């Protein structure tokens, strides 16, 4: 997974629980020459990742969710290696304006627990269904994806592959909810 990332190739990683999914995107974020954007489905997961990295002395990380907007000055000063965000942030006009301003700072997008795109997106978490559209609309065409999950049936895997395909077709129409 990391080798594909370093070769700037999009990849879907299916690893069992505790097999190193977080390590894949964390290590890749430290090795690619620009910032990485990591989409996390849960605030607690995002905060745990952030706190664990800070404990290891990796402090040029920031996270955005409904209750926190941390360290945006890192992106503004081109010092961030990783930004953890919730998928709902893409429905915020102020966040997408901010992201558009710094879009060229990112080369890797990692989607943690990507099965949520299929399993939750169709039912109650529509932010996942719009994720590839919004990423494709906001980020440069040479941005590549790392999608990671421990849970994916054949139909979920096909759904994820379809979303990857859509991401590579640059979207032009914005999908917003109220900010």
mmCIF file of N, CA, C and O in Angstrom, residues 1 11-15 20-22 24-25 110-115 146-150:
data_model
loop_
_atom_site.group_PDB
_atom_site.id
_atom_site.type_symbol
_atom_site.label_atom_id
_atom_site.label_comp_id
_atom_site.label_asym_id
_atom_site.label_seq_id
_atom_site.Cartn_x
_atom_site.Cartn_y
_atom_site.Cartn_z
ATOM 1 N N UNK A 1 0.842 -1.199 0.000
ATOM 2 C CA UNK A 1 0.000 0.000 0.000
ATOM 3 C C UNK A 1 0.877 1.248 0.000
ATOM 4 O O UNK A 1 0.658 2.172 -0.779
ATOM 5 N N UNK A 11 -4.796 3.487 -4.513
ATOM 6 C CA UNK A 11 -4.838 2.109 -4.023
ATOM 7 C C UNK A 11 -5.989 1.945 -3.034
ATOM 8 O O UNK A 11 -6.321 2.865 -2.293
ATOM 9 N N UNK A 12 -6.602 0.767 -3.077
ATOM 10 C CA UNK A 12 -7.592 0.382 -2.069
ATOM 11 C C UNK A 12 -6.928 -0.687 -1.210
ATOM 12 O O UNK A 12 -6.462 -1.700 -1.730
ATOM 13 N N UNK A 13 -6.872 -0.437 0.089
ATOM 14 C CA UNK A 13 -6.246 -1.390 0.999
ATOM 15 C C UNK A 13 -7.286 -2.044 1.889
ATOM 16 O O UNK A 13 -8.056 -1.359 2.551
ATOM 17 N N UNK A 14 -7.331 -3.351 1.863
ATOM 18 C CA UNK A 14 -8.229 -4.130 2.708
ATOM 19 C C UNK A 14 -7.371 -4.896 3.699
ATOM 20 O O UNK A 14 -6.688 -5.852 3.338
ATOM 21 N N UNK A 15 -7.345 -4.403 4.936
ATOM 22 C CA UNK A 15 -6.521 -4.998 5.988
ATOM 23 C C UNK A 15 -7.388 -5.301 7.201
ATOM 24 O O UNK A 15 -8.264 -4.510 7.548
ATOM 25 N N UNK A 20 -2.604 -2.276 10.660
ATOM 26 C CA UNK A 20 -1.757 -1.169 10.254
ATOM 27 C C UNK A 20 -2.341 -0.202 9.243
ATOM 28 O O UNK A 20 -1.589 0.482 8.543
ATOM 29 N N UNK A 21 -3.653 -0.102 9.156
ATOM 30 C CA UNK A 21 -4.253 0.855 8.213
ATOM 31 C C UNK A 21 -3.812 2.281 8.532
ATOM 32 O O UNK A 21 -3.394 3.019 7.637
ATOM 33 N N UNK A 22 -3.872 2.654 9.789
ATOM 34 C CA UNK A 22 -3.454 4.006 10.177
ATOM 35 C C UNK A 22 -1.986 4.239 9.874
ATOM 36 O O UNK A 22 -1.599 5.308 9.399
ATOM 37 N N UNK A 24 -0.336 2.969 7.486
ATOM 38 C CA UNK A 24 -0.184 3.152 6.033
ATOM 39 C C UNK A 24 -0.333 4.623 5.653
ATOM 40 O O UNK A 24 0.502 5.180 4.937
ATOM 41 N N UNK A 25 -1.390 5.282 6.126
ATOM 42 C CA UNK A 25 -1.556 6.685 5.724
ATOM 43 C C UNK A 25 -0.659 7.627 6.518
ATOM 44 O O UNK A 25 -0.220 8.646 6.011
ATOM 45 N N UNK A 110 -6.314 10.235 1.785
ATOM 46 C CA UNK A 110 -6.545 8.919 2.378
ATOM 47 C C UNK A 110 -7.952 8.909 2.959
ATOM 48 O O UNK A 110 -8.361 9.860 3.628
ATOM 49 N N UNK A 111 -8.682 7.865 2.672
ATOM 50 C CA UNK A 111 -10.021 7.708 3.230
ATOM 51 C C UNK A 111 -9.963 6.502 4.149
ATOM 52 O O UNK A 111 -9.825 5.366 3.696
ATOM 53 N N UNK A 112 -10.003 6.781 5.437
ATOM 54 C CA UNK A 112 -9.957 5.730 6.441
ATOM 55 C C UNK A 112 -11.362 5.158 6.603
ATOM 56 O O UNK A 112 -12.346 5.883 6.537
ATOM 57 N N UNK A 113 -11.446 3.860 6.823
ATOM 58 C CA UNK A 113 -12.738 3.176 6.955
ATOM 59 C C UNK A 113 -13.617 3.443 5.735
ATOM 60 O O UNK A 113 -14.786 3.793 5.835
ATOM 61 N N UNK A 114 -13.039 3.270 4.549
ATOM 62 C CA UNK A 114 -13.712 3.619 3.298
ATOM 63 C C UNK A 114 -14.984 2.802 3.059
ATOM 64 O O UNK A 114 -15.836 3.209 2.278
ATOM 65 N N UNK A 115 -15.157 1.682 3.755
ATOM 66 C CA UNK A 115 -16.406 0.923 3.599
ATOM 67 C C UNK A 115 -17.619 1.766 3.987
ATOM 68 O O UNK A 115 -18.718 1.518 3.507
ATOM 69 N N UNK A 146 -5.739 6.961 -1.382
ATOM 70 C CA UNK A 146 -5.486 5.740 -0.632
ATOM 71 C C UNK A 146 -6.772 5.491 0.147
ATOM 72 O O UNK A 146 -7.176 6.316 0.961
ATOM 73 N N UNK A 147 -7.432 4.400 -0.142
ATOM 74 C CA UNK A 147 -8.671 4.059 0.551
ATOM 75 C C UNK A 147 -8.416 2.809 1.380
ATOM 76 O O UNK A 147 -7.926 1.807 0.857
ATOM 77 N N UNK A 148 -8.742 2.878 2.663
ATOM 78 C CA UNK A 148 -8.392 1.792 3.576
ATOM 79 C C UNK A 148 -9.611 1.322 4.358
ATOM 80 O O UNK A 148 -10.411 2.140 4.827
ATOM 81 N N UNK A 149 -9.731 0.020 4.510
ATOM 82 C CA UNK A 149 -10.816 -0.544 5.292
ATOM 83 C C UNK A 149 -10.442 -1.936 5.778
ATOM 84 O O UNK A 149 -9.557 -2.583 5.218
ATOM 85 N N UNK A 150 -11.117 -2.376 6.787
ATOM 86 C CA UNK A 150 -10.979 -3.746 7.273
ATOM 87 C C UNK A 150 -12.216 -4.547 6.943
ATOM 88 O O UNK A 150 -12.290 -5.740 7.201
#
